[in-house]
XYZ file of C-alpha atoms in Angstrom:
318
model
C 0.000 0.000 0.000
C 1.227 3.460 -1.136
C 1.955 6.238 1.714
C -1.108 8.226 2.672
C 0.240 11.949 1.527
C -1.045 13.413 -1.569
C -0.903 15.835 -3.916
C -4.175 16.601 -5.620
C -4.870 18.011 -9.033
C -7.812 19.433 -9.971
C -9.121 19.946 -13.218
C -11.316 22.188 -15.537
C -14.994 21.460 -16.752
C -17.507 23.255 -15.367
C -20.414 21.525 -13.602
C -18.404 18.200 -13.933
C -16.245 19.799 -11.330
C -18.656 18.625 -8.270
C -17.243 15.615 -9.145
C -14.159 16.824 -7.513
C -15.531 17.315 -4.056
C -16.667 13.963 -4.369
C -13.089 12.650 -4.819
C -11.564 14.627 -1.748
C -14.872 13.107 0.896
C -13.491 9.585 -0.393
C -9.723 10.547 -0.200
C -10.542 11.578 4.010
C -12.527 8.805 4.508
C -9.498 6.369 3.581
C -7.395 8.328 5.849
C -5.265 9.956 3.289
C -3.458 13.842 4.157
C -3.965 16.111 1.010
C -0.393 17.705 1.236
C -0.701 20.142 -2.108
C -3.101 21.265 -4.375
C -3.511 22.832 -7.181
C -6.295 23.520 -9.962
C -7.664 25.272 -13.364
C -10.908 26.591 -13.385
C -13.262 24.456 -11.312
C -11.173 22.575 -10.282
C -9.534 26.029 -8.662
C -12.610 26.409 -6.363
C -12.860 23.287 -4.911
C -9.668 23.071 -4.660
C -9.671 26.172 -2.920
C -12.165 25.393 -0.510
C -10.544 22.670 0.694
C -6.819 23.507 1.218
C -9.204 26.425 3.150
C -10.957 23.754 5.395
C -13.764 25.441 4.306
C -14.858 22.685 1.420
C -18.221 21.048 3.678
C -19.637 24.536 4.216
C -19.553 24.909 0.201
C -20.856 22.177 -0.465
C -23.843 22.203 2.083
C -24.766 25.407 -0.058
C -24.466 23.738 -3.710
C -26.118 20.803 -3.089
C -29.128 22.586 -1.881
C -29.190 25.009 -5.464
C -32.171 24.524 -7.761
C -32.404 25.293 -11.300
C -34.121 28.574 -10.546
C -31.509 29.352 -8.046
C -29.109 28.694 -10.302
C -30.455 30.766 -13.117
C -30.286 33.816 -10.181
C -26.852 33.390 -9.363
C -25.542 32.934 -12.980
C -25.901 36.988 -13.401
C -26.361 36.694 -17.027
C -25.317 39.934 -18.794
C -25.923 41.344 -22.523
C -23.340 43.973 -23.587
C -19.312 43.028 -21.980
C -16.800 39.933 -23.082
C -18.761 37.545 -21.563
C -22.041 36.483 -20.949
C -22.043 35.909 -17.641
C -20.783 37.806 -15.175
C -20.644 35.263 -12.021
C -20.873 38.365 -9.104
C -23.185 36.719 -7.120
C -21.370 33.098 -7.134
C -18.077 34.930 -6.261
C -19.637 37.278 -3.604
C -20.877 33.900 -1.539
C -17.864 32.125 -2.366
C -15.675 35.284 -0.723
C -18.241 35.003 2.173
C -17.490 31.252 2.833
C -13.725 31.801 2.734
C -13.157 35.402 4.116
C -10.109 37.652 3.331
C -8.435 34.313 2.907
C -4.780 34.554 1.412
C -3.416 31.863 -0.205
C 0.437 31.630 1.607
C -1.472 31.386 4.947
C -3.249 28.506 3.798
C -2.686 25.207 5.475
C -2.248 23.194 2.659
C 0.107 24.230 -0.132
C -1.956 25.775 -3.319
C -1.964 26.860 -6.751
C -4.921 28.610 -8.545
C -3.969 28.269 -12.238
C -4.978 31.002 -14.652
C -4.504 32.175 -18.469
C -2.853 35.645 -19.512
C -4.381 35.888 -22.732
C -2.318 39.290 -23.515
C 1.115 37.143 -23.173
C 0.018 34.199 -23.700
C 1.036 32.203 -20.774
C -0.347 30.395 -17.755
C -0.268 32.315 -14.586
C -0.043 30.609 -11.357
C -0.980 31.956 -8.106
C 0.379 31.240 -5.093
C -0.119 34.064 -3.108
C -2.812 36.828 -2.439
C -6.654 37.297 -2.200
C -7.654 33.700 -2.564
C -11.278 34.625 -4.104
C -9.777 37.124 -6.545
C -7.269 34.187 -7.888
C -10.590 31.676 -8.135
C -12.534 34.190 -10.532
C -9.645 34.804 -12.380
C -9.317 31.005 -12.850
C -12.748 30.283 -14.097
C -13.315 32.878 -16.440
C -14.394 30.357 -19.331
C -13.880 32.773 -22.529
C -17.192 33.745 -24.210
C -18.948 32.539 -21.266
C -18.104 34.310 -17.887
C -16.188 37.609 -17.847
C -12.610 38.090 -17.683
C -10.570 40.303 -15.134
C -7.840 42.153 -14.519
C -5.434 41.150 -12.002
C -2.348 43.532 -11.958
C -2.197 44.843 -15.765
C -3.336 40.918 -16.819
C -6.596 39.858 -18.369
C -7.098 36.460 -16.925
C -9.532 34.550 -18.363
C -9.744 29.974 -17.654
C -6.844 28.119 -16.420
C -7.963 25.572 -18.725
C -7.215 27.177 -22.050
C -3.860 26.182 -21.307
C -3.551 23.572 -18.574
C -6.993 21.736 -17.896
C -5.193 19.619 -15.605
C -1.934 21.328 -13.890
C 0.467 18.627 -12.909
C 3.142 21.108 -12.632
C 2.816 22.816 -9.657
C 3.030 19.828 -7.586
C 6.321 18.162 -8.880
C 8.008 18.278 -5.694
C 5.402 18.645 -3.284
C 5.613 16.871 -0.074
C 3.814 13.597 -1.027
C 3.717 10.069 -1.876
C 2.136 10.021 -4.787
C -0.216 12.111 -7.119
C -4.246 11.566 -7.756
C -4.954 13.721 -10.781
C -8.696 14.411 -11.939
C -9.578 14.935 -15.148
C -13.173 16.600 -16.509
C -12.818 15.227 -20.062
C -13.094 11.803 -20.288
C -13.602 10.497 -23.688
C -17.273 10.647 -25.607
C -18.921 6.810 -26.136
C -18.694 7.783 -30.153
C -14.841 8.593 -30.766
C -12.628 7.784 -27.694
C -9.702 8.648 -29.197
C -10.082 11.946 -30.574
C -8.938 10.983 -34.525
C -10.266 13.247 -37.457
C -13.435 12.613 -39.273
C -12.754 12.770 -42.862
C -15.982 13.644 -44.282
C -17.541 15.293 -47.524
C -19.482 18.630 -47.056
C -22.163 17.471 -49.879
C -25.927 17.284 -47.972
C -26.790 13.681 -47.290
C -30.036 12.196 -46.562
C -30.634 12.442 -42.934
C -31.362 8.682 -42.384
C -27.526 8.114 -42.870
C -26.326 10.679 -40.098
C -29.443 10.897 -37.802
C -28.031 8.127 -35.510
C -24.758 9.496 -34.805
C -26.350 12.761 -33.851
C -28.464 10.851 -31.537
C -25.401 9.919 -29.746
C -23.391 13.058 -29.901
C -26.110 14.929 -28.825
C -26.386 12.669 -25.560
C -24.667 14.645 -22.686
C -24.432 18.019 -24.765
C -27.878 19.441 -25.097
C -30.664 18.952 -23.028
C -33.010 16.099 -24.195
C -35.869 18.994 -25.337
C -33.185 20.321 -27.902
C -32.259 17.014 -29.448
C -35.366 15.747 -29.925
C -36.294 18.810 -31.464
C -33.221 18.466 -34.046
C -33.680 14.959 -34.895
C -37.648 15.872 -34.873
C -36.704 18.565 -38.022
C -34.744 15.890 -39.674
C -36.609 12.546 -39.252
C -39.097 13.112 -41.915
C -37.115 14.787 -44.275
C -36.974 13.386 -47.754
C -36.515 15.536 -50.554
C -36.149 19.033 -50.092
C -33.985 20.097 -52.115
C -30.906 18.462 -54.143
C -29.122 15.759 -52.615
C -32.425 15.211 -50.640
C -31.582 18.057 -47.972
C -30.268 21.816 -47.328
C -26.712 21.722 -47.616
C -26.624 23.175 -44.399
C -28.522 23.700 -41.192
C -28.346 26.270 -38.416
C -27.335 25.309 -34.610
C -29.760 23.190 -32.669
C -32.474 25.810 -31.082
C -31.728 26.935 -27.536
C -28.071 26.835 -27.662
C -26.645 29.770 -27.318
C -23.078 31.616 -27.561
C -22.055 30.298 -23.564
C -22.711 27.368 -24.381
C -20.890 27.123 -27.598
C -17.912 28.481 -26.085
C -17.643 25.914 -23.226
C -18.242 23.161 -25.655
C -15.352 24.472 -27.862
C -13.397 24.813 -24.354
C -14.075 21.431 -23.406
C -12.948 20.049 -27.441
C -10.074 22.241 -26.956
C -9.408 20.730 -23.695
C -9.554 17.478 -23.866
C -6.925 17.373 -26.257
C -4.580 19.191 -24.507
C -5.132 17.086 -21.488
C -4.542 13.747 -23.315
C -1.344 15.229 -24.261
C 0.124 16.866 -21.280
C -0.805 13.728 -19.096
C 1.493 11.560 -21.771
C 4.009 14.012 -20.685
C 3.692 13.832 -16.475
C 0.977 11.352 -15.873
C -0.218 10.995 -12.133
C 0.298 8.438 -10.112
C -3.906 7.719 -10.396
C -5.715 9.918 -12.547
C -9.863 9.512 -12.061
C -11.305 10.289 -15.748
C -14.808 12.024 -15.421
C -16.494 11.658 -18.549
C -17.139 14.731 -20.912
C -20.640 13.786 -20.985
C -21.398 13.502 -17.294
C -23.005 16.771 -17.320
C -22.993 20.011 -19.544
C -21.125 22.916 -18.519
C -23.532 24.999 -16.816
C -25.550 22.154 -14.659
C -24.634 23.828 -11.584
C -27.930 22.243 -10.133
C -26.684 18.525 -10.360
C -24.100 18.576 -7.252
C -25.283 15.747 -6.100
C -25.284 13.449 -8.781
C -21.972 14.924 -9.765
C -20.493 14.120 -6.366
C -21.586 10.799 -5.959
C -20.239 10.122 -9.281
C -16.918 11.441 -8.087
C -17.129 9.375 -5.228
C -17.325 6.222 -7.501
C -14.944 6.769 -9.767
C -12.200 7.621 -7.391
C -12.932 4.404 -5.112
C -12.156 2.422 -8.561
C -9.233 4.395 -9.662
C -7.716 3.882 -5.775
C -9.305 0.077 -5.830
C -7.596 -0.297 -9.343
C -3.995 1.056 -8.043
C -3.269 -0.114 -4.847
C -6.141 -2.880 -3.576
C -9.608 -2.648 -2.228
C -9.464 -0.640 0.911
């Protein structure tokens, strides 16, 4: 059996993200001392939280959200660089951990950010600890960006979903990394669709929209899509429009945090090759869309399961 100190990575994906809190309650419960931690976007507040001892209090408050609630806190905006502007999430969150700095935490931890005027990931280790959250989960297109000293921070995970590299060296045994992107049912492994862009009759693509659209959209929007399609015989040459427009009731946050998520699960796959964990629990992509805030619970009892495997799988049933 490994040592019991270890270093915890965190990664980006939105609502997925619950699923971290879920993988800390089953790291305590088997009696092991998170001794760093660091963490891109979502996985930057729970992260947070916890190196805070202040991670049970948060998640008292997030289980209880409902989808009205949720809607409320969001703080949707029309005119800036973002469509949400997250205040109100932020505000609470700063209530729950104080004026919190981040070198007088007790555990060790980095809040992992992206200066999109140089290019570069920005690591914070010191400072307001709720300023260096929002700065982390500003998902471009989606949730305003800041600026933090002459930077404009917007997602850790543009650049590092999952940051191994603040915790090489950290005062551990080993390394549990969590990653938001597991692979989609249809393609796990990411290759290129060569494809022609000539219309084809929707009984030959139909089906694989059915399962794409599993996990992205709520069930209302795909069954509206397929709905448009499934009858569809001749209406025009090549027996359909050579193109269509977006499924209805998507709109521009969500299509950035889908392209974030594309973008990002690449990147991960990559970087892990590079400095893999010790055990990495993979969440899948489709677990939950980026904005389903209102599912904690699900989301943490999925974390839950899928950490007790990944520790079951490396080092023995406990």
């Amino acid at each position: 059996m490994s040592g019991k100190r270890v270093a915890l990575v965190l990664g980006s994906g939105g609502a997925r993200g619950y699923a971290h809190i879920g993988v800390a309650q089953v790291l305590a419960e088997r009696g092991y001392q998170v001794t760093a931690v660091a963490g891109a976007s979502i996985g930057s507040v729970i992260g947070g939280l916890l190196a805070a001892g202040k991670l049970e209090e948060y998640t008292d408050w997030v289980t209880s959200l409902t989808h009205r609630d949720l809607l409320r806190l969001l703080d949707p905006t029309l005119s800036g660089p973002g469509a949400i502007r997250l205040e109100r999430v932020i505000a609470r969150m700063s209530e729950i951990l104080g004026d919190t700095l981040i070198e007088d935490l007790p555990i060790p931890y980095t809040a992992v950010a992206t200066d999109i005027g140089a290019r570069r990931e920005v690591w914070f280790t010191s400072g307001p600890l709720d300023v260096a959250i929002r700065a982390s989960v500003a998902i471009p297109g989606a949730i305003t960006p800041i600026m933090v000293n002459g930077r404009l921070l917007v997602d850790g995970g543009v650049l590092n979903p999952v940051p191994m590299e603040p915790v090489i060296g950290a005062d551990a045994d080993f390394t549990v990394a969590v990653s938001l992107a597991g692979a989609r049912t249809q393609d796990p492994a990411g290759t290129p669709a060569q494809v022609s862009s000539a219309p084809r009759p929707a009984s030959e693509w139909l089906d694989r929209f059915r399962k794409s659209a599993a996990g992205v959209w709520e069930n209302e929007i795909a069954t509206a899509m397929m709905s448009r399609f499934a009858g569809r015989t001749d209406t025009g040459p090549g027996g359909v429009p050579a193109f269509d427009p977006p499924p209805p009731g998507l709109g521009a946050a969500d299509i950035a945090s889908m392209s974030l998520d594309t973008m990002g699960a690449l990147i991960t796959r990559f970087r892990l090759a590079v400095l893999p964990p010790d055990v990495l629990v993979t969440v899948p992509g489709d677990a939950a869309r980026t904005f389903d805030f209102h599912r904690a619970t699900e989301l943490i009892a999925l974390g839950r399961t899928l950490t007790e495997e990944a520790l079951d799988r490396a080092f023995g049933s406990a």
